[in-house]
Short mmCIF file of C-alpha atoms in Angstrom, two decimals:
data_model
loop_
_atom_site.label_atom_id
_atom_site.label_comp_id
_atom_site.label_asym_id
_atom_site.label_seq_id
_atom_site.Cartn_x
_atom_site.Cartn_y
_atom_site.Cartn_z
CA MET Y 1 -9.73 -36.94 -38.88
CA GLU Y 2 -7.73 -34.09 -37.77
CA TYR Y 3 -5.58 -33.81 -34.93
CA GLN Y 4 -7.22 -32.64 -31.57
CA PRO Y 5 -4.66 -30.79 -29.54
CA VAL Y 6 -4.01 -31.96 -25.67
CA VAL Y 7 -6.32 -30.27 -23.62
CA VAL Y 8 -4.24 -28.85 -20.17
CA ARG Y 9 -6.24 -29.62 -17.70
CA LYS Y 10 -7.42 -26.36 -15.34
CA HIS Y 11 -6.87 -27.04 -11.54
CA PRO Y 12 -8.43 -24.72 -8.74
CA ARG Y 13 -5.64 -23.23 -7.04
CA PRO Y 14 -5.91 -22.39 -3.50
CA ALA Y 15 -5.95 -18.61 -2.70
CA SER Y 16 -3.04 -16.99 -2.03
CA THR Y 17 -2.68 -15.70 1.10
CA LYS Y 18 0.98 -13.87 0.67
CA HIS Y 19 -0.17 -10.59 -1.06
CA ASN Y 20 -3.29 -8.50 -1.94
CA ALA Y 21 -3.95 -5.76 -4.22
CA GLU Y 22 -3.50 -3.77 -1.40
CA SER Y 23 -0.59 -4.54 0.25
CA ARG Y 24 0.96 -5.12 -3.59
CA TYR Y 25 0.07 -0.97 -4.01
CA TRP Y 26 2.00 -0.33 -0.76
CA ARG Y 27 4.89 -2.51 -1.23
CA GLN Y 28 5.71 -0.31 -4.33
CA TYR Y 29 6.47 2.44 -1.41
CA ARG Y 30 10.53 0.90 -2.37
CA HIS Y 31 14.18 1.91 -2.27
CA PRO Y 32 13.98 4.21 0.72
CA VAL Y 33 16.21 6.68 1.18
CA PHE Y 34 18.05 7.59 5.08
CA ILE Y 35 18.90 11.03 5.31
CA LYS Y 36 20.85 11.77 8.79
CA GLU Y 37 20.19 14.85 10.58
CA TYR Y 38 21.61 16.18 13.65
CA ALA Y 39 18.93 15.61 15.91
CA PRO Y 40 15.74 14.43 16.41
CA VAL Y 41 13.20 14.70 13.37
CA THR Y 42 10.15 16.67 14.75
CA SER Y 43 8.42 17.36 11.97
CA VAL Y 44 7.52 16.51 8.02
CA HIS Y 45 5.26 18.64 5.89
CA PHE Y 46 4.33 18.59 1.78
CA SER Y 47 3.85 21.46 -0.39
CA PRO Y 48 0.29 20.80 -1.66
CA THR Y 49 1.52 22.44 -5.04
CA LYS Y 50 3.86 20.71 -7.73
CA PRO Y 51 6.41 19.94 -7.43
CA HIS Y 52 5.36 18.92 -3.55
CA ARG Y 53 8.74 19.97 -2.00
CA TYR Y 54 8.44 18.82 1.65
CA ALA Y 55 9.94 20.81 4.99
CA VAL Y 56 12.04 18.73 7.18
CA THR Y 57 12.12 20.45 11.28
CA ALA Y 58 15.37 18.93 13.07
CA ALA Y 59 17.26 20.90 15.93
CA THR Y 60 17.36 24.83 14.66
CA ARG Y 61 16.20 24.69 11.29
CA VAL Y 62 13.84 23.94 8.85
CA GLN Y 63 15.12 22.21 5.76
CA ILE Y 64 13.80 22.56 2.15
CA TYR Y 65 13.51 18.91 0.05
CA ALA Y 66 13.35 18.58 -3.44
CA PRO Y 67 11.48 15.67 -4.02
CA ARG Y 68 13.02 14.40 -6.98
CA THR Y 69 16.55 14.49 -5.74
CA GLN Y 70 16.06 14.13 -2.11
CA LYS Y 71 18.58 17.08 -1.62
CA VAL Y 72 18.26 20.09 0.47
CA THR Y 73 16.96 23.11 -2.30
CA LYS Y 74 16.70 25.79 1.01
CA THR Y 75 17.77 25.77 4.76
CA ILE Y 76 16.14 28.05 7.07
CA SER Y 77 18.01 28.17 10.38
CA ARG Y 78 16.83 31.68 12.15
CA PHE Y 79 15.90 30.83 15.25
CA LYS Y 80 16.72 31.47 18.75
CA ASP Y 81 15.91 27.63 19.86
CA VAL Y 82 15.05 24.14 18.39
CA ALA Y 83 12.31 24.55 15.99
CA ARG Y 84 8.44 23.20 15.44
CA SER Y 85 6.29 22.25 12.94
CA GLY Y 86 7.73 23.96 9.55
CA CYS Y 87 4.51 24.28 7.88
CA ILE Y 88 4.30 25.18 3.96
CA ARG Y 89 1.30 26.94 2.80
CA GLY Y 90 -1.33 26.09 -0.72
CA ASP Y 91 0.66 28.04 -2.77
CA GLY Y 92 4.18 26.88 -1.99
CA LYS Y 93 5.74 30.36 -1.78
CA LEU Y 94 5.43 30.74 2.20
CA VAL Y 95 6.79 28.34 5.25
CA VAL Y 96 5.77 29.21 8.62
CA ALA Y 97 7.82 27.81 11.77
CA GLY Y 98 7.39 28.36 15.61
CA ASP Y 99 9.96 27.67 18.27
CA ASP Y 100 10.31 26.58 21.75
CA SER Y 101 11.08 30.55 22.74
CA GLY Y 102 7.29 30.54 22.30
CA LEU Y 103 8.19 32.47 18.31
CA ILE Y 104 6.12 32.18 15.29
CA GLN Y 105 7.78 33.46 12.15
CA LEU Y 106 6.81 33.67 8.61
CA PHE Y 107 9.12 33.10 6.38
CA ASP Y 108 9.53 33.49 2.31
CA ILE Y 109 10.34 29.79 0.71
CA ASN Y 110 12.62 31.46 -1.66
CA SER Y 111 14.32 34.07 -0.28
CA ARG Y 112 14.57 32.44 3.20
CA ALA Y 113 13.97 36.05 4.40
CA ILE Y 114 11.89 36.92 8.00
CA LEU Y 115 8.14 38.25 6.63
CA ARG Y 116 6.39 38.43 10.00
CA THR Y 117 6.94 37.62 13.92
CA LEU Y 118 4.42 36.77 15.76
CA ASP Y 119 5.26 36.92 19.00
CA SER Y 120 2.25 36.28 22.15
CA HIS Y 121 2.94 32.88 23.28
CA LYS Y 122 4.73 32.24 26.55
CA GLN Y 123 5.96 28.52 25.90
CA PRO Y 124 6.88 26.20 23.55
CA VAL Y 125 4.86 26.67 20.09
CA HIS Y 126 4.73 22.54 18.88
CA VAL Y 127 2.09 23.48 15.63
CA THR Y 128 1.79 25.99 13.59
CA ARG Y 129 -0.09 25.70 10.95
CA PHE Y 130 -2.06 27.74 7.68
CA SER Y 131 -5.88 27.59 7.26
CA GLN Y 132 -6.11 25.56 3.41
CA LEU Y 133 -9.10 28.23 3.29
CA ASP Y 134 -8.59 31.18 4.46
CA GLN Y 135 -4.15 31.16 3.77
CA THR Y 136 -3.54 34.80 5.24
CA GLN Y 137 -4.69 33.13 8.65
CA VAL Y 138 -2.29 30.62 10.76
CA LEU Y 139 -3.25 28.03 13.73
CA SER Y 140 -0.60 27.95 16.60
CA CYS Y 141 -0.99 26.02 19.44
CA SER Y 142 1.64 26.13 22.58
CA ASP Y 143 2.54 24.79 26.01
CA ASP Y 144 1.16 27.82 27.41
CA THR Y 145 -2.23 25.61 27.19
CA THR Y 146 -3.46 28.48 24.89
CA VAL Y 147 -4.38 28.11 20.84
CA LYS Y 148 -4.56 31.25 19.01
CA LEU Y 149 -5.74 32.14 14.92
CA TRP Y 150 -3.37 34.93 13.79
CA ASP Y 151 -4.12 37.24 11.06
CA VAL Y 152 -0.70 36.88 8.88
CA PRO Y 153 -1.24 40.46 7.36
CA SER Y 154 -1.94 43.03 10.78
CA GLN Y 155 0.27 40.11 13.06
CA ALA Y 156 -2.36 40.08 15.26
CA ALA Y 157 -3.84 37.31 17.23
CA ILE Y 158 -8.04 37.17 15.61
CA THR Y 159 -8.87 34.54 18.44
CA THR Y 160 -7.41 32.98 21.15
CA PHE Y 161 -9.12 29.71 22.87
CA LEU Y 162 -7.98 29.11 26.91
CA ASP Y 163 -10.50 26.15 27.57
CA HIS Y 164 -7.24 23.63 27.65
CA SER Y 165 -5.50 23.18 30.95
CA ASP Y 166 -2.27 21.19 29.84
CA TYR Y 167 0.46 21.37 27.10
CA VAL Y 168 -1.32 21.87 23.57
CA ARG Y 169 0.43 19.29 20.66
CA SER Y 170 -1.68 18.92 17.93
CA GLY Y 171 -3.96 20.99 15.69
CA GLN Y 172 -5.97 21.58 12.38
CA VAL Y 173 -7.89 24.26 10.80
CA SER Y 174 -11.27 22.69 9.49
CA THR Y 175 -10.85 22.05 5.10
CA SER Y 176 -14.50 22.80 4.97
CA ASN Y 177 -14.89 25.36 7.36
CA PRO Y 178 -12.30 27.90 7.76
CA HIS Y 179 -14.27 28.81 11.44
CA LEU Y 180 -13.93 25.69 13.31
CA VAL Y 181 -10.25 24.12 15.06
CA LEU Y 182 -9.71 21.19 15.90
CA THR Y 183 -7.32 20.32 18.57
CA GLY Y 184 -5.68 18.21 20.78
CA SER Y 185 -3.89 18.37 24.40
CA TYR Y 186 -2.54 16.90 26.93
CA ASP Y 187 -5.23 17.07 29.15
CA ALA Y 188 -6.94 14.12 27.93
CA THR Y 189 -9.18 16.09 25.59
CA VAL Y 190 -9.85 16.83 21.72
CA ARG Y 191 -11.87 20.36 21.44
CA LEU Y 192 -13.76 21.82 18.59
CA PHE Y 193 -13.64 25.47 18.56
CA ASP Y 194 -15.65 28.08 16.42
CA SER Y 195 -13.40 31.09 16.00
CA ARG Y 196 -16.86 33.62 15.29
CA THR Y 197 -18.15 32.88 19.02
CA GLY Y 198 -14.43 32.74 20.76
CA GLU Y 199 -15.79 28.92 22.57
CA CYS Y 200 -15.03 25.33 22.80
CA GLU Y 201 -18.41 24.46 21.13
CA MET Y 202 -17.47 20.79 21.86
CA VAL Y 203 -15.54 18.69 24.13
CA MET Y 204 -14.11 15.08 23.57
CA GLY Y 205 -12.67 12.22 25.70
CA GLU Y 206 -13.74 13.97 28.79
CA ALA Y 207 -15.26 10.78 30.17
CA LEU Y 208 -15.55 7.55 27.91
CA GLY Y 209 -18.36 4.93 28.27
CA GLY Y 210 -19.14 4.26 31.66
CA GLY Y 211 -18.29 7.85 33.01
CA VAL Y 212 -14.44 6.58 32.86
CA ARG Y 213 -12.06 8.95 32.35
CA ASN Y 214 -9.23 8.70 29.38
CA THR Y 215 -6.09 9.83 31.18
CA ALA Y 216 -3.38 9.18 28.26
CA PRO Y 217 -2.51 12.87 26.53
CA VAL Y 218 -3.52 13.32 22.86
CA GLU Y 219 -0.98 13.41 20.64
CA GLN Y 220 -2.49 13.88 17.56
CA VAL Y 221 -5.38 15.04 16.09
CA VAL Y 222 -7.04 15.12 12.13
CA MET Y 223 -10.27 16.14 10.81
CA PHE Y 224 -11.61 14.64 7.67
CA PRO Y 225 -12.04 16.78 4.94
CA SER Y 226 -15.56 16.80 4.50
CA GLY Y 227 -15.73 18.31 8.14
CA THR Y 228 -17.72 15.35 9.52
CA VAL Y 229 -15.43 12.87 11.04
CA ALA Y 230 -12.37 13.58 13.15
CA LEU Y 231 -9.28 11.37 14.08
CA SER Y 232 -7.60 11.23 17.61
CA THR Y 233 -4.68 9.08 18.99
CA ALA Y 234 -4.00 8.55 23.06
CA GLY Y 235 -0.95 6.39 23.79
CA PRO Y 236 -1.72 3.42 21.23
CA ILE Y 237 -4.92 3.83 20.90
CA LEU Y 238 -6.77 5.36 17.49
CA ARG Y 239 -10.42 7.29 18.29
CA VAL Y 240 -12.89 7.95 15.26
CA TRP Y 241 -15.39 10.96 16.61
CA ASP Y 242 -18.62 11.89 14.66
CA LEU Y 243 -18.72 15.41 15.38
CA VAL Y 244 -22.45 15.28 13.85
CA ALA Y 245 -23.96 12.99 16.76
CA GLY Y 246 -22.27 15.25 18.74
CA GLY Y 247 -18.58 14.15 18.95
CA ARG Y 248 -19.21 10.22 20.00
CA CYS Y 249 -16.80 7.80 19.94
CA THR Y 250 -17.86 5.56 17.27
CA ARG Y 251 -14.16 3.54 16.91
CA ALA Y 252 -11.62 3.20 19.19
CA MET Y 253 -8.44 0.54 17.76
CA SER Y 254 -5.48 -0.32 19.31
CA ASN Y 255 -2.93 -1.90 16.69
CA HIS Y 256 0.04 -0.88 18.15
CA GLN Y 257 2.48 -1.70 20.48
CA LYS Y 258 3.27 1.69 21.66
CA THR Y 259 2.02 5.73 21.41
CA ILE Y 260 0.77 6.57 18.28
CA THR Y 261 2.85 9.80 17.32
CA SER Y 262 1.70 10.65 13.63
CA LEU Y 263 -1.35 10.69 11.33
CA ALA Y 264 -1.37 11.30 7.74
CA PHE Y 265 -4.62 10.94 5.14
CA ASN Y 266 -3.62 9.67 1.50
CA SER Y 267 -4.68 12.52 -1.31
CA ASP Y 268 -8.64 11.44 -1.14
CA ALA Y 269 -8.91 10.62 2.68
CA SER Y 270 -9.72 6.95 1.28
CA ARG Y 271 -6.78 5.27 3.77
CA VAL Y 272 -5.19 6.64 6.92
CA LEU Y 273 -1.54 6.20 8.44
CA THR Y 274 -0.40 5.99 11.22
CA GLY Y 275 3.13 6.20 12.99
CA GLY Y 276 4.17 5.25 16.78
CA LEU Y 277 6.38 4.85 19.04
CA ASP Y 278 7.04 1.21 18.25
CA GLN Y 279 8.81 1.76 14.33
CA MET Y 280 5.66 0.47 12.42
CA VAL Y 281 3.37 2.65 10.43
CA LYS Y 282 0.03 1.14 9.66
CA VAL Y 283 -2.05 1.87 7.14
CA TYR Y 284 -5.96 1.76 7.52
CA ASP Y 285 -8.80 1.59 5.60
CA VAL Y 286 -11.46 3.99 6.38
CA SER Y 287 -14.37 2.20 4.92
CA THR Y 288 -13.86 -0.87 8.30
CA TYR Y 289 -10.84 0.81 9.73
CA ARG Y 290 -8.67 -2.24 9.65
CA VAL Y 291 -4.92 -2.47 8.78
CA VAL Y 292 -4.46 -3.46 5.36
CA HIS Y 293 -0.42 -2.91 5.44
CA THR Y 294 1.95 -2.54 7.64
CA MET Y 295 5.97 -0.90 7.15
CA ARG Y 296 8.56 -1.36 9.26
CA TYR Y 297 11.24 1.33 9.99
CA PRO Y 298 14.94 1.10 12.10
CA ALA Y 299 13.77 3.52 14.97
CA PRO Y 300 10.59 5.23 16.78
CA ILE Y 301 8.39 7.58 14.94
CA LEU Y 302 8.08 10.82 15.50
CA CYS Y 303 6.43 12.34 12.28
CA MET Y 304 5.54 11.26 8.96
CA ALA Y 305 3.37 12.60 6.10
CA ILE Y 306 2.74 11.01 2.14
CA SER Y 307 2.80 13.67 -0.77
CA PRO Y 308 -0.26 14.41 -2.26
CA ASP Y 309 0.57 13.20 -5.86
CA GLU Y 310 1.10 9.96 -3.56
CA THR Y 311 5.01 8.89 -4.94
CA HIS Y 312 6.57 9.39 -1.63
CA ILE Y 313 6.07 8.64 2.11
CA ALA Y 314 8.48 10.51 4.58
CA ALA Y 315 8.84 9.61 8.08
CA GLY Y 316 10.92 11.40 11.03
CA MET Y 317 12.68 9.48 13.28
CA SER Y 318 13.85 10.23 16.79
CA ASP Y 319 17.37 9.04 16.05
CA GLY Y 320 17.09 11.94 13.63
CA THR Y 321 17.21 9.54 10.70
CA LEU Y 322 14.49 11.16 7.66
CA SER Y 323 13.52 7.94 5.95
CA VAL Y 324 11.58 8.62 2.24
CA ARG Y 325 10.28 5.92 1.02
CA ARG Y 326 9.66 6.32 -3.38
CA ARG Y 327 6.66 5.16 -5.63
CA GLN Y 328 6.98 5.52 -9.26
CA PRO Y 329 3.60 5.99 -10.37
CA LYS Y 330 2.41 3.92 -13.42
CA ALA Y 331 1.52 5.44 -16.79
CA SER Y 332 -2.14 4.04 -16.57
CA GLU Y 333 -2.70 6.56 -13.75
CA PRO Y 334 -4.36 10.02 -14.00
CA ALA Y 335 -2.34 13.02 -13.07
CA SER Y 336 -3.56 14.45 -9.66
CA GLN Y 337 -4.83 17.58 -9.68
CA ASP Y 338 -7.19 20.02 -7.96
CA LEU Y 339 -10.33 20.19 -10.42
CA PHE Y 340 -11.54 23.66 -9.17
CA SER Y 341 -8.03 25.24 -8.48
CA ILE Y 342 -7.25 28.62 -10.51
CA ALA Y 343 -4.55 26.14 -13.07
CA SER Y 344 -7.61 24.19 -13.63
CA LEU Y 345 -10.11 26.68 -14.41
CA ARG Y 346 -7.93 28.44 -16.78
CA THR Y 347 -6.56 25.12 -18.80
CA GLY Y 348 -9.97 23.68 -18.73
CA ALA Y 349 -9.49 20.61 -16.56
CA PHE Y 350 -12.84 21.18 -14.22
CA GLU Y 351 -14.58 19.62 -16.85
CA SER Y 352 -13.07 16.28 -17.27
CA PHE Y 353 -15.36 15.78 -13.53
CA LEU Y 354 -18.39 15.35 -15.94
CA GLY Y 355 -16.36 12.64 -17.39
CA GLY Y 356 -15.42 14.99 -20.53
CA ALA Y 357 -19.11 15.03 -21.22
CA LEU Y 358 -18.82 19.14 -22.10
CA PRO Y 359 -18.44 19.65 -25.36
CA ALA Y 360 -15.83 21.48 -27.07
CA LEU Y 361 -17.63 25.14 -27.67
CA GLY Y 362 -16.76 27.09 -30.37
CA GLN Y 363 -13.40 24.08 -31.89
CA GLY Y 364 -13.58 22.44 -34.78
CA ARG Y 365 -13.70 18.35 -34.87
CA VAL Y 366 -10.92 16.97 -37.02
CA LYS Y 367 -11.89 13.53 -38.12
CA GLU Y 368 -9.62 10.57 -37.63
CA LYS Y 369 -7.76 8.94 -40.22
CA ARG Y 370 -8.69 5.64 -41.55
CA LYS Y 371 -8.79 3.45 -44.07
CA SER Y 372 -12.37 2.70 -45.47
CA LYS Y 373 -12.94 -0.71 -45.60
CA PRO Y 374 -14.91 -1.93 -48.66
CA VAL Y 375 -18.28 -1.95 -49.20
CA GLY Y 376 -19.59 -4.73 -51.89
CA ASP Y 377 -22.92 -5.26 -52.91
CA VAL Y 378 -25.67 -6.44 -50.94
CA ASP Y 379 -26.50 -10.12 -51.91
CA GLU Y 380 -22.88 -10.74 -52.23
CA LEU Y 381 -22.35 -13.72 -50.69
CA ARG Y 382 -18.17 -13.48 -48.72
CA VAL Y 383 -16.81 -16.91 -47.78
CA GLU Y 384 -14.93 -16.67 -44.20
CA SER Y 385 -11.70 -18.20 -44.04
CA LYS Y 386 -10.12 -19.45 -40.87
CA ARG Y 387 -6.68 -19.37 -39.67
CA LYS Y 388 -5.31 -22.92 -39.15
CA LYS Y 389 -4.08 -23.08 -35.54
CA ARG Y 390 -0.17 -23.53 -34.67
CA LEU Y 391 0.83 -26.45 -32.66
CA ARG Y 392 2.43 -26.35 -29.82
CA ASP Y 393 5.92 -28.53 -29.64
CA TYR Y 394 4.46 -30.88 -27.62
CA ASP Y 395 1.15 -31.40 -30.23
CA ARG Y 396 3.39 -31.49 -33.01
CA LEU Y 397 5.99 -34.41 -31.54
CA LEU Y 398 2.63 -36.16 -30.46
CA LYS Y 399 1.08 -36.07 -33.55
CA ASN Y 400 3.98 -37.68 -35.00
CA PHE Y 401 4.09 -40.50 -32.47
CA LYS Y 402 7.23 -39.59 -30.66
CA TYR Y 403 6.04 -39.82 -27.32
CA SER Y 404 9.30 -39.81 -25.71
CA ALA Y 405 10.33 -36.57 -27.37
CA ALA Y 406 6.77 -34.80 -26.32
CA LEU Y 407 7.99 -35.84 -23.19
CA ASP Y 408 10.85 -33.85 -22.85
CA SER Y 409 9.26 -30.83 -23.91
CA VAL Y 410 7.60 -30.50 -21.66
CA LEU Y 411 9.82 -31.13 -18.61
CA ARG Y 412 11.63 -27.78 -19.41
CA LYS Y 413 11.63 -25.27 -16.24
CA ASN Y 414 9.57 -22.68 -17.87
CA VAL Y 415 6.50 -25.03 -18.72
CA PRO Y 416 3.83 -25.32 -16.05
CA PRO Y 417 3.01 -28.46 -14.07
CA THR Y 418 -0.69 -28.37 -15.35
CA THR Y 419 0.52 -28.77 -19.32
CA THR Y 420 3.52 -31.14 -18.03
CA PHE Y 421 0.79 -33.62 -16.23
CA SER Y 422 -1.68 -33.03 -18.89
CA LEU Y 423 0.69 -34.34 -21.21
CA ILE Y 424 1.59 -37.46 -19.47
CA GLN Y 425 -2.61 -38.51 -18.86
CA GLU Y 426 -2.65 -37.86 -22.34
CA LEU Y 427 0.54 -40.13 -22.83
CA ILE Y 428 -1.79 -42.98 -20.50
CA HIS Y 429 -4.94 -42.96 -22.39
CA ARG Y 430 -2.77 -43.71 -25.46
CA ASP Y 431 -0.89 -46.07 -23.92
CA GLY Y 432 2.28 -44.56 -24.32
CA LEU Y 433 3.86 -44.13 -21.10
CA ARG Y 434 5.97 -46.51 -20.95
CA THR Y 435 6.97 -46.48 -24.79
CA ALA Y 436 8.14 -42.33 -23.36
CA MET Y 437 10.04 -43.37 -20.58
CA ALA Y 438 11.82 -46.54 -22.23
CA GLY Y 439 15.47 -46.05 -22.55
CA ARG Y 440 17.00 -43.22 -20.15
CA ASP Y 441 20.49 -42.77 -18.91
CA ASP Y 442 20.79 -41.01 -15.86
CA VAL Y 443 20.54 -37.44 -17.97
CA LEU Y 444 17.22 -37.96 -19.18
CA LEU Y 445 15.74 -39.97 -15.84
CA GLU Y 446 16.99 -37.12 -13.82
CA PRO Y 447 13.97 -34.42 -14.78
CA ILE Y 448 11.29 -36.67 -14.52
CA LEU Y 449 12.92 -37.73 -11.10
CA ARG Y 450 12.85 -33.90 -10.14
CA LEU Y 451 9.06 -33.86 -11.58
CA LEU Y 452 7.22 -36.20 -9.26
CA LEU Y 453 10.00 -34.95 -6.35
CA LYS Y 454 8.54 -31.74 -6.39
CA HIS Y 455 4.91 -32.30 -7.15
CA VAL Y 456 3.90 -35.83 -4.89
CA THR Y 457 2.40 -33.52 -1.90
CA ASP Y 458 0.42 -31.61 -4.57
CA PRO Y 459 -3.14 -32.53 -4.20
CA ARG Y 460 -3.49 -31.33 -8.30
CA PHE Y 461 -1.03 -33.86 -9.70
CA GLY Y 462 -0.72 -36.15 -6.38
CA GLU Y 463 -2.85 -39.47 -7.60
CA MET Y 464 -0.86 -38.93 -10.86
CA VAL Y 465 2.47 -38.80 -9.56
CA CYS Y 466 1.87 -41.94 -7.85
CA ASP Y 467 0.84 -43.98 -11.40
CA VAL Y 468 3.95 -42.40 -13.12
CA ALA Y 469 6.51 -43.41 -9.97
CA ASN Y 470 5.30 -46.73 -10.02
CA VAL Y 471 5.90 -46.75 -13.60
CA VAL Y 472 9.52 -45.36 -13.09
CA ILE Y 473 10.03 -48.01 -10.03
CA GLU Y 474 9.01 -50.81 -12.62
CA MET Y 475 11.00 -50.42 -15.29
CA TYR Y 476 14.37 -48.85 -13.50
CA SER Y 477 14.95 -50.39 -10.31
CA PRO Y 478 17.29 -53.24 -12.16
CA VAL Y 479 19.35 -50.55 -13.18
CA LEU Y 480 19.56 -48.66 -9.13
CA GLY Y 481 23.13 -48.24 -7.94
CA GLN Y 482 24.58 -47.05 -11.12
CA SER Y 483 23.98 -43.42 -10.50
CA PRO Y 484 24.37 -41.59 -7.42
CA LEU Y 485 22.48 -39.00 -8.65
CA ILE Y 486 19.30 -41.08 -9.57
CA ASP Y 487 19.76 -43.50 -5.78
CA THR Y 488 19.92 -39.79 -3.96
CA LEU Y 489 16.88 -38.93 -5.72
CA PHE Y 490 14.97 -41.97 -5.16
CA VAL Y 491 15.67 -41.87 -1.54
CA ARG Y 492 14.44 -38.22 -1.47
CA LEU Y 493 11.08 -39.40 -3.05
CA ARG Y 494 10.97 -42.40 -0.50
CA LYS Y 495 11.49 -39.78 2.18
CA LYS Y 496 9.15 -36.98 0.85
CA VAL Y 497 6.17 -39.91 0.74
CA ALA Y 498 6.74 -40.97 4.01
CA ALA Y 499 6.43 -37.82 5.59
CA GLU Y 500 3.59 -37.18 3.46
CA MET Y 501 1.89 -40.26 4.46
CA ARG Y 502 2.76 -39.43 8.60
CA PHE Y 503 1.22 -35.80 8.36
CA GLN Y 504 -1.63 -37.29 6.87
CA LYS Y 505 -2.29 -39.57 9.87
CA GLU Y 506 -2.11 -36.58 11.78
CA LEU Y 507 -4.81 -35.16 9.75
CA VAL Y 508 -7.16 -37.98 9.81
CA LYS Y 509 -6.48 -38.03 13.81
CA ALA Y 510 -7.19 -34.19 14.44
CA LYS Y 511 -10.50 -34.52 11.88
CA GLY Y 512 -11.83 -37.49 13.66
CA ALA Y 513 -11.21 -35.46 17.15
CA LEU Y 514 -12.77 -32.07 15.72
CA ASP Y 515 -15.86 -34.92 14.62
CA MET Y 516 -16.57 -36.72 18.30
CA LEU Y 517 -16.16 -32.49 19.59
CA LEU Y 518 -18.68 -31.31 17.49
CA ALA Y 519 -21.27 -34.41 17.57
CA SER Y 520 -21.25 -33.66 21.30
CA ALA Y 521 -21.66 -29.94 21.18
CA ALA Y 522 -24.42 -30.98 18.65
CA LEU Y 523 -26.16 -33.36 21.34
CA SER Y 524 -25.82 -30.78 24.20
CA VAL Y 525 -27.85 -28.30 22.52
CA ILE Y 526 -31.07 -30.99 21.22
#
């Protein structure tokens, strides 16, 4: 009869609540680089095109950083006052920024030359954004309560919106319709404007449920790429607005302790990141709007952005620190590329959105080099050969009835406890446990006692630990006192068993109390 290897029993393991897959992904953003600026960092913006340089606005300058080296490649400092909202255009060639004097300037990102000057606002301009669909248009929002949409070639304002009654500190041109503009103001309202009519088409936040007016100023607004849902932050509250339903508030979450100052989407808008003055960045799953991860920063956060390829998260803080967290993308991850961009159309990458189903027209096919398999007669009978399975070390020792050596082979650190206790169970079945335990000195007895001490409270192995402990105590009690190390391990084992007994008694008491409460609740219902 052939030897049957030891069957390693699989025990149900408790679910690990330490880190889920979502948390493990965001924890890959490690090795933060801290860069000290001279003043609070008020704006961070990544270029949509590779290599995804990012513009950092602080004090009276806008600095362009290289994402690989985290070094400054360009510095734009031609501002009369504190610079605001440096933004890189979609093609990565131009930068627009406002300042506290009300001036808006467009720069060439390479030569840093001033290409256009837009001077119409009377107070600080906190928002300057390029329209993603029409790159010749720039949106500006000012403390003079006006919102302007500019035509860059003519340096003239296309439309001016005057509906806000307080500072306008956030705004965005819709990524699905170049005529729609979403803004948020310190008058506690979020407004949707249409540049074709020049009117405010929708007001959100004026009167919430029950006619109660929201008094908190709106710090940030952002619109989903679909253009049907918008997000806004007012104080520590994040609100979701359904634009299709007339601006109805569908969700309101308050997971921050202080004011939320920044909002950012990941590349496919499946996650939204919020940063606040409580020094926390929270990641929401937009399907449920639950917080799936939290990051802590050393100072209150004023601005935040995530790179389009999701390899960098940059956050600017009130103490002038710029934090850049980096993630190394795995080789299996597909490179993020806009399927319908000009570069994609030229290279043929647009075909990938059909899963590669389009045939390669006008191109020949090259057959792969493979060794041809020998083909025999149809009636030929082939005898299948089985490879002999190689035994593990402990199986080989058990087969030769070397019980003590087999036990020593599974007491090593790299052997999982399921394998160790499966072999002990096999020794008990063979009535060889005492043989394996016998004749040990303090050096050979120590790993057995450490194993019992480690797993005596584990519900998977507790019963077997007690059986083995009884055998060890019975065999080695006459020689106790000869080794201080063995005596200490026995004392620790006794204390751990006593603590576990007390804990189990408390659990039984709690179970009895719960049973009484549930029984009384059931009787009251009847």
